[in-house]
Amino acid sequence: MELGVIGLGRMGQIVANRSMEAGHDVVAFDLSAEATATAAEAGAEPADSVADLCERLDGSDDEDGDGKRIWLMVPAGDAVDATLADLEPHLDADDVVVDGGNSRFRESVRRSEETDAAYLDCGTSGGPASAAEGFSLMIGGPEWAYEALVPVFDAVATGPDGHDRMGESGSGHYVKMVHNGVEYALMQAYGEGFELLTEGRYDLDMESVARTWNNGAVIRSWLLELCEEAFREEGSDLGDVADHVAGGSTGTWTVEEALEQEVPVPIIYQALAERFDSRNEGRFSRRLANRLRYGFGRHEVARRSDGE
Ligand SMILES: NC(=O)C1=CN([C@@H]2O[C@H](COP(=O)(O)OP(=O)(O)OC[C@H]3O[C@@H](n4cnc5c(N)ncnc54)[C@H](O)[C@@H]3O)[C@@H](O)[C@H]2O)C=CC1
Ligand SMILES: O=C(CO)[C@H](O)[C@H](O)COP(=O)(O)O
């Protein structure tokens, strides 16, 4: 199959490379000429604009019809809309556009309604570390479009079991959104367990604990393997790794959706709140609680040493 890949960063290069390794022809474009050149070195046909990519993808070689097949792997949000605006004059109903990024599911539904092409919202899990094994792909959108892209999904995912059509438009990114909420909660649970072990009563080697757990324990997992790697590379006390966790958009969407559906997700919410808390030094609420204990109990007020 001939596949256009737009967005050739950490994830897009893997989409292009795995597709080419499976025998597909890739036409590649990124706003960064350097990223496009990297894909070209790996065997892709470089394009210098979205229009150029569409011209090069004439679709005539396709076994599955005349349509263009285009995979977007750009940052979620404005970049997806900007790319679709550039693509729109070149798209018709035979064409299929896959958005493999972390787009918000409602935006994917809107985009599927606005575009002339068939639109597949594809939640992608695995990250750059999965370049060799392939990703897990959760896909929403028209069935015929999903079927048309199966050879590419087989290549980009771990294999035929690594992808499936979740349902109608939006469902792929919806499932990925919830996946990320679960990811936040699992990270928080491992974090709390290792924190207790670190602060607790035995002098433990955290890499040894993680490795032992990863070999047969109920709680073994890829995230726990990444804990093991982190302790191996940073040390049992995590060395100079800062107490600051970035990101948070997909977890926020998960919690917003849970509120809307009135489904309790206290653990996912708590993990998100801990993430926000990591960015705040000197939390106002804690300072007020400190002062209130003086108000009702004449308990000593701990004061900041810098007087701020
Ligand atoms: N990095 C990760 O672990 C994962 C990322 N994702 C999602 O995949 C998408 C891509 O992520 P990454 O590859 O990590 O990002 P990245 O920042 O490494 O790459 C994005 C690429 O898109 C290009 N780009 C931006 N706007 C463009 C435009 N209008 N036209 C053409 N190219 C454009 C950039 O130049 C860059 O090369 C995001 O939606 C991200 O949330 C999904 C799962 C895992
Ligand atoms: O989707 C992912 C993993 O599954 C990406 O790594 C994503 O960037 C993580 O989300 P956040 O930035 O909210 O932690």
Short mmCIF file of C-alpha atoms and ligand atoms in Angstrom, two decimals:
data_model
loop_
_atom_site.label_atom_id
_atom_site.label_comp_id
_atom_site.label_asym_id
_atom_site.label_seq_id
_atom_site.Cartn_x
_atom_site.Cartn_y
_atom_site.Cartn_z
CA MET A 1 0.00 0.00 0.00
CA GLU A 2 1.07 3.60 -0.52
CA LEU A 3 0.84 5.60 2.72
CA GLY A 4 1.36 9.29 3.36
CA VAL A 5 2.75 10.05 6.83
CA ILE A 6 2.53 13.64 8.10
CA GLY A 7 4.38 14.39 11.33
CA LEU A 8 7.69 12.58 11.68
CA GLY A 9 8.68 13.09 15.29
CA ARG A 10 9.24 10.38 17.90
CA MET A 11 6.07 8.51 16.89
CA GLY A 12 5.66 9.35 13.19
CA GLN A 13 9.11 8.02 12.25
CA ILE A 14 8.11 4.69 13.80
CA VAL A 15 4.83 4.63 11.84
CA ALA A 16 6.80 5.27 8.64
CA ASN A 17 9.60 2.80 9.42
CA ARG A 18 7.36 -0.08 10.48
CA SER A 19 5.15 0.47 7.40
CA MET A 20 8.18 0.38 5.10
CA GLU A 21 9.59 -2.70 6.84
CA ALA A 22 6.30 -4.45 6.02
CA GLY A 23 6.68 -3.56 2.33
CA HIS A 24 4.49 -0.46 2.10
CA ASP A 25 5.60 2.64 0.22
CA VAL A 26 5.71 5.78 2.36
CA VAL A 27 5.52 9.41 1.25
CA ALA A 28 6.63 11.55 4.20
CA PHE A 29 6.19 15.19 5.22
CA ASP A 30 7.00 17.16 8.34
CA LEU A 31 7.20 20.92 8.91
CA SER A 32 10.79 20.19 9.94
CA ALA A 33 12.91 19.53 6.84
CA GLU A 34 15.31 17.61 9.09
CA ALA A 35 12.57 15.20 10.18
CA THR A 36 11.50 14.70 6.54
CA ALA A 37 15.14 14.02 5.59
CA THR A 38 15.44 11.41 8.36
CA ALA A 39 12.42 9.58 6.95
CA ALA A 40 13.89 9.83 3.44
CA GLU A 41 17.16 8.29 4.64
CA ALA A 42 15.11 5.37 5.95
CA GLY A 43 13.56 4.89 2.49
CA ALA A 44 10.51 7.17 2.38
CA GLU A 45 9.74 9.46 -0.55
CA PRO A 46 10.09 13.00 0.83
CA ALA A 47 7.42 15.66 0.18
CA ASP A 48 7.97 19.37 0.74
CA SER A 49 4.37 20.28 1.58
CA VAL A 50 1.00 18.67 2.27
CA ALA A 51 -0.04 19.47 -1.32
CA ASP A 52 3.13 17.85 -2.66
CA LEU A 53 2.48 14.76 -0.52
CA CYS A 54 -1.03 14.48 -1.99
CA GLU A 55 0.25 14.80 -5.54
CA ARG A 56 2.80 12.07 -4.93
CA LEU A 57 0.08 9.83 -3.44
CA ASP A 58 -1.87 9.36 -6.63
CA GLY A 59 -3.35 6.14 -5.27
CA SER A 60 -3.16 4.34 -8.61
CA ASP A 61 -0.95 1.56 -7.22
CA ASP A 62 -3.36 0.72 -4.44
CA GLU A 63 -4.78 -2.79 -4.39
CA ASP A 64 -7.75 -1.51 -2.39
CA GLY A 65 -8.92 1.22 -4.78
CA ASP A 66 -7.91 4.69 -5.86
CA GLY A 67 -8.07 6.50 -2.58
CA LYS A 68 -5.23 8.17 -0.73
CA ARG A 69 -4.27 6.75 2.67
CA ILE A 70 -2.76 9.35 5.02
CA TRP A 71 -1.57 8.96 8.63
CA LEU A 72 -1.28 12.10 10.79
CA MET A 73 1.17 11.90 13.72
CA VAL A 74 1.35 15.58 14.66
CA PRO A 75 0.75 17.07 18.14
CA ALA A 76 -2.91 16.99 19.24
CA GLY A 77 -4.92 20.20 18.84
CA ASP A 78 -4.21 23.04 16.39
CA ALA A 79 -1.63 21.08 14.36
CA VAL A 80 -4.28 18.47 13.44
CA ASP A 81 -6.76 21.15 12.29
CA ALA A 82 -4.03 23.01 10.36
CA THR A 83 -2.97 19.81 8.59
CA LEU A 84 -6.55 18.90 7.76
CA ALA A 85 -7.13 22.41 6.36
CA ASP A 86 -4.13 21.90 4.04
CA LEU A 87 -5.31 18.41 3.10
CA GLU A 88 -8.96 19.29 2.50
CA PRO A 89 -8.69 20.55 -1.13
CA HIS A 90 -7.04 17.23 -2.06
CA LEU A 91 -9.43 14.84 -0.28
CA ASP A 92 -12.52 13.03 -1.48
CA ALA A 93 -14.78 10.24 -0.23
CA ASP A 94 -12.42 7.42 -1.36
CA ASP A 95 -9.62 8.73 0.81
CA VAL A 96 -8.84 7.69 4.38
CA VAL A 97 -7.17 9.91 6.98
CA VAL A 98 -5.90 8.34 10.23
CA ASP A 99 -5.18 10.57 13.23
CA GLY A 100 -2.80 8.50 15.36
CA GLY A 101 -2.13 11.23 17.95
CA ASN A 102 -3.70 11.86 21.35
CA SER A 103 -6.59 13.99 20.07
CA ARG A 104 -9.61 14.66 22.24
CA PHE A 105 -12.40 12.32 21.13
CA ARG A 106 -14.99 15.09 20.66
CA GLU A 107 -12.61 16.91 18.31
CA SER A 108 -12.17 13.71 16.34
CA VAL A 109 -15.93 13.39 15.95
CA ARG A 110 -16.10 17.01 14.72
CA ARG A 111 -13.23 16.44 12.28
CA SER A 112 -14.83 13.24 10.98
CA GLU A 113 -17.99 15.26 10.21
CA GLU A 114 -16.10 18.15 8.61
CA THR A 115 -13.79 16.22 6.28
CA ASP A 116 -14.71 14.78 2.89
CA ALA A 117 -12.48 11.75 3.52
CA ALA A 118 -13.23 8.81 5.80
CA TYR A 119 -11.70 9.68 9.16
CA LEU A 120 -10.21 7.15 11.58
CA ASP A 121 -9.39 8.25 15.12
CA CYS A 122 -6.59 5.99 16.28
CA GLY A 123 -5.43 5.88 19.88
CA THR A 124 -1.79 4.79 19.91
CA SER A 125 -0.17 3.22 22.95
CA GLY A 126 3.36 2.01 23.48
CA GLY A 127 5.39 5.15 22.86
CA PRO A 128 8.81 5.40 21.22
CA ALA A 129 10.05 2.49 23.37
CA SER A 130 7.79 0.22 21.31
CA ALA A 131 9.54 0.87 17.99
CA ALA A 132 10.72 -2.73 17.72
CA GLU A 133 7.62 -4.52 19.07
CA GLY A 134 4.94 -2.26 17.59
CA PHE A 135 2.07 -0.33 19.13
CA SER A 136 -1.38 -1.07 20.49
CA LEU A 137 -3.92 0.76 18.27
CA MET A 138 -7.51 1.57 19.29
CA ILE A 139 -9.43 2.71 16.21
CA GLY A 140 -12.77 4.42 15.67
CA GLY A 141 -14.54 5.30 12.41
CA PRO A 142 -16.14 3.74 9.34
CA GLU A 143 -15.66 -0.03 9.06
CA TRP A 144 -14.70 0.03 5.35
CA ALA A 145 -11.95 2.55 6.07
CA TYR A 146 -10.63 0.44 8.96
CA GLU A 147 -10.63 -2.67 6.72
CA ALA A 148 -8.81 -0.74 3.97
CA LEU A 149 -6.04 0.19 6.40
CA VAL A 150 -5.66 -3.25 8.06
CA PRO A 151 -2.36 -4.05 6.25
CA VAL A 152 -0.85 -0.83 7.62
CA PHE A 153 -2.35 -1.37 11.10
CA ASP A 154 -0.87 -4.91 11.09
CA ALA A 155 2.53 -3.35 10.41
CA VAL A 156 2.39 -0.43 12.84
CA ALA A 157 0.81 -2.45 15.68
CA THR A 158 2.35 -5.51 17.33
CA GLY A 159 0.50 -7.53 14.68
CA PRO A 160 -3.14 -8.42 13.95
CA ASP A 161 -3.95 -8.69 17.68
CA GLY A 162 -2.43 -5.28 18.38
CA HIS A 163 -5.24 -3.30 16.78
CA ASP A 164 -8.99 -3.36 16.52
CA ARG A 165 -11.93 -1.18 15.53
CA MET A 166 -13.56 0.00 18.75
CA GLY A 167 -16.68 1.38 17.02
CA GLU A 168 -17.97 4.58 15.47
CA SER A 169 -16.06 7.86 15.12
CA GLY A 170 -14.52 9.06 18.36
CA SER A 171 -14.43 5.64 20.02
CA GLY A 172 -10.73 5.05 19.29
CA HIS A 173 -9.61 8.26 20.96
CA TYR A 174 -12.19 7.72 23.72
CA VAL A 175 -10.67 4.33 24.60
CA LYS A 176 -7.15 5.84 24.47
CA MET A 177 -8.25 8.68 26.78
CA VAL A 178 -9.45 6.16 29.38
CA HIS A 179 -6.27 4.11 28.84
CA ASN A 180 -4.26 7.17 29.83
CA GLY A 181 -6.39 7.66 32.95
CA VAL A 182 -5.56 4.07 33.93
CA GLU A 183 -1.89 4.81 33.14
CA TYR A 184 -1.94 7.76 35.59
CA ALA A 185 -3.49 5.59 38.33
CA LEU A 186 -1.02 2.71 37.85
CA MET A 187 1.93 5.12 37.93
CA GLN A 188 0.57 6.61 41.15
CA ALA A 189 0.09 3.16 42.75
CA TYR A 190 3.63 2.03 41.91
CA GLY A 191 4.92 5.43 43.08
CA GLU A 192 3.21 5.16 46.45
CA GLY A 193 4.38 1.58 47.00
CA PHE A 194 8.00 2.41 46.23
CA GLU A 195 7.78 5.58 48.35
CA LEU A 196 6.68 3.54 51.37
CA LEU A 197 9.45 1.02 50.73
CA THR A 198 11.96 3.88 50.46
CA GLU A 199 10.78 5.63 53.64
CA GLY A 200 9.98 2.42 55.51
CA ARG A 201 11.81 0.26 58.00
CA TYR A 202 14.19 -1.78 55.80
CA ASP A 203 17.18 -0.68 53.76
CA LEU A 204 16.03 -1.99 50.38
CA ASP A 205 17.46 -2.02 46.88
CA MET A 206 14.53 -0.77 44.76
CA GLU A 207 15.85 -2.25 41.52
CA SER A 208 15.99 -5.63 43.23
CA VAL A 209 12.42 -5.25 44.52
CA ALA A 210 11.15 -4.22 41.06
CA ARG A 211 13.02 -7.06 39.34
CA THR A 212 11.70 -9.62 41.82
CA TRP A 213 8.14 -8.33 41.39
CA ASN A 214 8.53 -8.42 37.61
CA ASN A 215 9.33 -12.12 37.75
CA GLY A 216 6.06 -13.82 38.55
CA ALA A 217 4.43 -11.34 40.94
CA VAL A 218 0.74 -10.44 40.63
CA ILE A 219 1.67 -6.79 39.98
CA ARG A 220 4.26 -7.39 37.22
CA SER A 221 3.79 -5.13 34.19
CA TRP A 222 5.57 -3.02 31.56
CA LEU A 223 5.28 0.05 33.80
CA LEU A 224 6.96 -1.98 36.57
CA GLU A 225 9.70 -2.94 34.11
CA LEU A 226 10.14 0.79 33.49
CA CYS A 227 10.37 1.28 37.30
CA GLU A 228 13.13 -1.34 37.35
CA GLU A 229 14.93 0.47 34.51
CA ALA A 230 14.55 3.83 36.31
CA PHE A 231 16.07 2.47 39.56
CA ARG A 232 18.88 0.78 37.60
CA GLU A 233 19.74 3.97 35.73
CA GLU A 234 19.05 6.59 38.44
CA GLY A 235 19.71 4.65 41.64
CA SER A 236 17.43 3.43 44.43
CA ASP A 237 16.76 7.04 45.56
CA LEU A 238 16.22 8.26 41.95
CA GLY A 239 19.26 10.55 42.23
CA ASP A 240 18.55 14.06 40.96
CA VAL A 241 15.18 13.28 39.33
CA ALA A 242 12.92 16.21 40.27
CA ASP A 243 9.58 16.06 42.12
CA HIS A 244 7.70 17.51 39.14
CA VAL A 245 5.37 15.66 36.73
CA ALA A 246 4.42 17.40 33.48
CA GLY A 247 1.56 16.60 31.05
CA GLY A 248 -1.96 15.99 32.28
CA SER A 249 -4.33 16.76 29.42
CA THR A 250 -5.52 13.21 28.73
CA GLY A 251 -6.02 12.52 32.45
CA THR A 252 -8.00 15.74 32.79
CA TRP A 253 -10.28 14.70 29.90
CA THR A 254 -10.81 11.29 31.56
CA VAL A 255 -11.89 12.91 34.82
CA GLU A 256 -14.12 15.44 33.01
CA GLU A 257 -15.81 12.60 31.15
CA ALA A 258 -16.28 10.60 34.37
CA LEU A 259 -17.95 13.62 36.00
CA GLU A 260 -20.22 14.03 32.98
CA GLN A 261 -21.17 10.33 33.06
CA GLU A 262 -21.41 10.33 36.89
CA VAL A 263 -18.96 7.41 37.06
CA PRO A 264 -16.73 7.45 40.16
CA VAL A 265 -13.02 7.41 39.28
CA PRO A 266 -11.44 8.53 42.59
CA ILE A 267 -8.11 6.81 41.99
CA ILE A 268 -7.61 8.32 38.54
CA TYR A 269 -8.64 11.73 39.90
CA GLN A 270 -6.26 11.41 42.84
CA ALA A 271 -3.39 10.54 40.49
CA LEU A 272 -4.18 13.62 38.36
CA ALA A 273 -4.40 15.82 41.47
CA GLU A 274 -1.02 14.53 42.70
CA ARG A 275 0.43 15.44 39.31
CA PHE A 276 -0.90 19.00 39.55
CA ASP A 277 0.33 19.17 43.15
CA SER A 278 3.85 18.28 42.02
CA ARG A 279 4.03 21.62 40.21
CA ASN A 280 3.14 23.71 43.30
CA GLU A 281 5.61 24.61 45.96
CA GLY A 282 4.19 26.06 49.18
CA ARG A 283 0.56 25.05 48.59
CA PHE A 284 -1.82 27.73 49.91
CA SER A 285 -4.26 25.15 51.28
CA ARG A 286 -1.55 23.52 53.39
CA ARG A 287 -0.35 26.89 54.67
CA LEU A 288 -3.92 27.78 55.65
CA ALA A 289 -4.39 24.42 57.42
CA ASN A 290 -1.15 25.07 59.31
CA ARG A 291 -2.49 28.49 60.48
CA LEU A 292 -6.01 27.19 61.24
CA ARG A 293 -4.62 24.61 63.68
CA TYR A 294 -3.33 27.59 65.66
CA GLY A 295 -6.77 29.22 65.39
CA PHE A 296 -8.72 26.33 66.89
CA GLY A 297 -6.06 24.58 69.00
CA ARG A 298 -3.27 27.09 69.65
CA HIS A 299 -0.93 24.55 67.97
CA GLU A 300 2.42 25.99 66.98
CA VAL A 301 2.54 27.55 63.50
CA ALA A 302 5.48 26.36 61.41
CA ARG A 303 6.95 29.45 59.68
CA ARG A 304 8.77 29.67 56.35
CA SER A 305 12.44 30.30 56.94
CA ASP A 306 12.77 32.69 53.96
CA GLY A 307 9.89 34.86 55.27
CA GLU A 308 8.11 34.86 51.88
N1 LIG B 1 5.49 10.26 22.58
C1 LIG B 1 4.62 9.37 23.06
O1 LIG B 1 4.92 8.59 23.98
C2 LIG B 1 3.24 9.25 22.48
C3 LIG B 1 2.71 10.26 21.71
N2 LIG B 1 1.45 10.14 21.21
C4 LIG B 1 0.85 11.21 20.42
O2 LIG B 1 1.38 11.16 19.10
C5 LIG B 1 1.41 12.47 18.55
C6 LIG B 1 2.83 12.80 18.11
O3 LIG B 1 3.67 12.68 19.26
P1 LIG B 1 5.26 12.68 19.16
O4 LIG B 1 5.72 11.97 17.95
O5 LIG B 1 5.73 12.21 20.49
O6 LIG B 1 5.54 14.23 19.01
P2 LIG B 1 6.88 14.94 18.46
O7 LIG B 1 6.86 16.30 19.02
O8 LIG B 1 8.06 14.07 18.68
O9 LIG B 1 6.62 15.01 16.88
C7 LIG B 1 5.64 15.79 16.28
C8 LIG B 1 6.11 16.10 14.88
O10 LIG B 1 5.03 16.74 14.19
C9 LIG B 1 5.61 17.79 13.41
N3 LIG B 1 4.56 18.75 13.13
C10 LIG B 1 3.95 19.60 13.99
N4 LIG B 1 3.00 20.30 13.36
C11 LIG B 1 3.00 19.87 12.07
C12 LIG B 1 2.23 20.20 10.93
N5 LIG B 1 1.26 21.12 10.99
N6 LIG B 1 2.51 19.57 9.76
C13 LIG B 1 3.50 18.64 9.70
N7 LIG B 1 4.25 18.27 10.76
C14 LIG B 1 3.99 18.88 11.92
C15 LIG B 1 6.74 18.33 14.25
O11 LIG B 1 7.69 19.04 13.46
C16 LIG B 1 7.31 17.04 14.84
O12 LIG B 1 8.32 16.47 14.02
C17 LIG B 1 0.88 13.40 19.65
O13 LIG B 1 -0.50 13.60 19.49
C18 LIG B 1 1.15 12.61 20.92
O14 LIG B 1 0.30 12.99 21.98
C19 LIG B 1 0.69 9.02 21.42
C20 LIG B 1 1.18 7.98 22.17
C21 LIG B 1 2.48 8.01 22.77
O1 LIG B 2 -0.22 8.79 25.46
C1 LIG B 2 0.87 8.66 25.95
C2 LIG B 2 1.25 7.41 26.66
O2 LIG B 2 0.19 6.49 26.65
C3 LIG B 2 1.85 9.78 25.84
O3 LIG B 2 3.10 9.48 26.38
C4 LIG B 2 1.26 11.02 26.43
O4 LIG B 2 2.06 12.13 26.09
C5 LIG B 2 1.16 10.90 27.94
O5 LIG B 2 0.19 11.77 28.43
P1 LIG B 2 0.54 12.85 29.54
O6 LIG B 2 1.43 13.86 28.86
O7 LIG B 2 -0.77 13.41 29.97
O8 LIG B 2 1.27 12.13 30.64
#
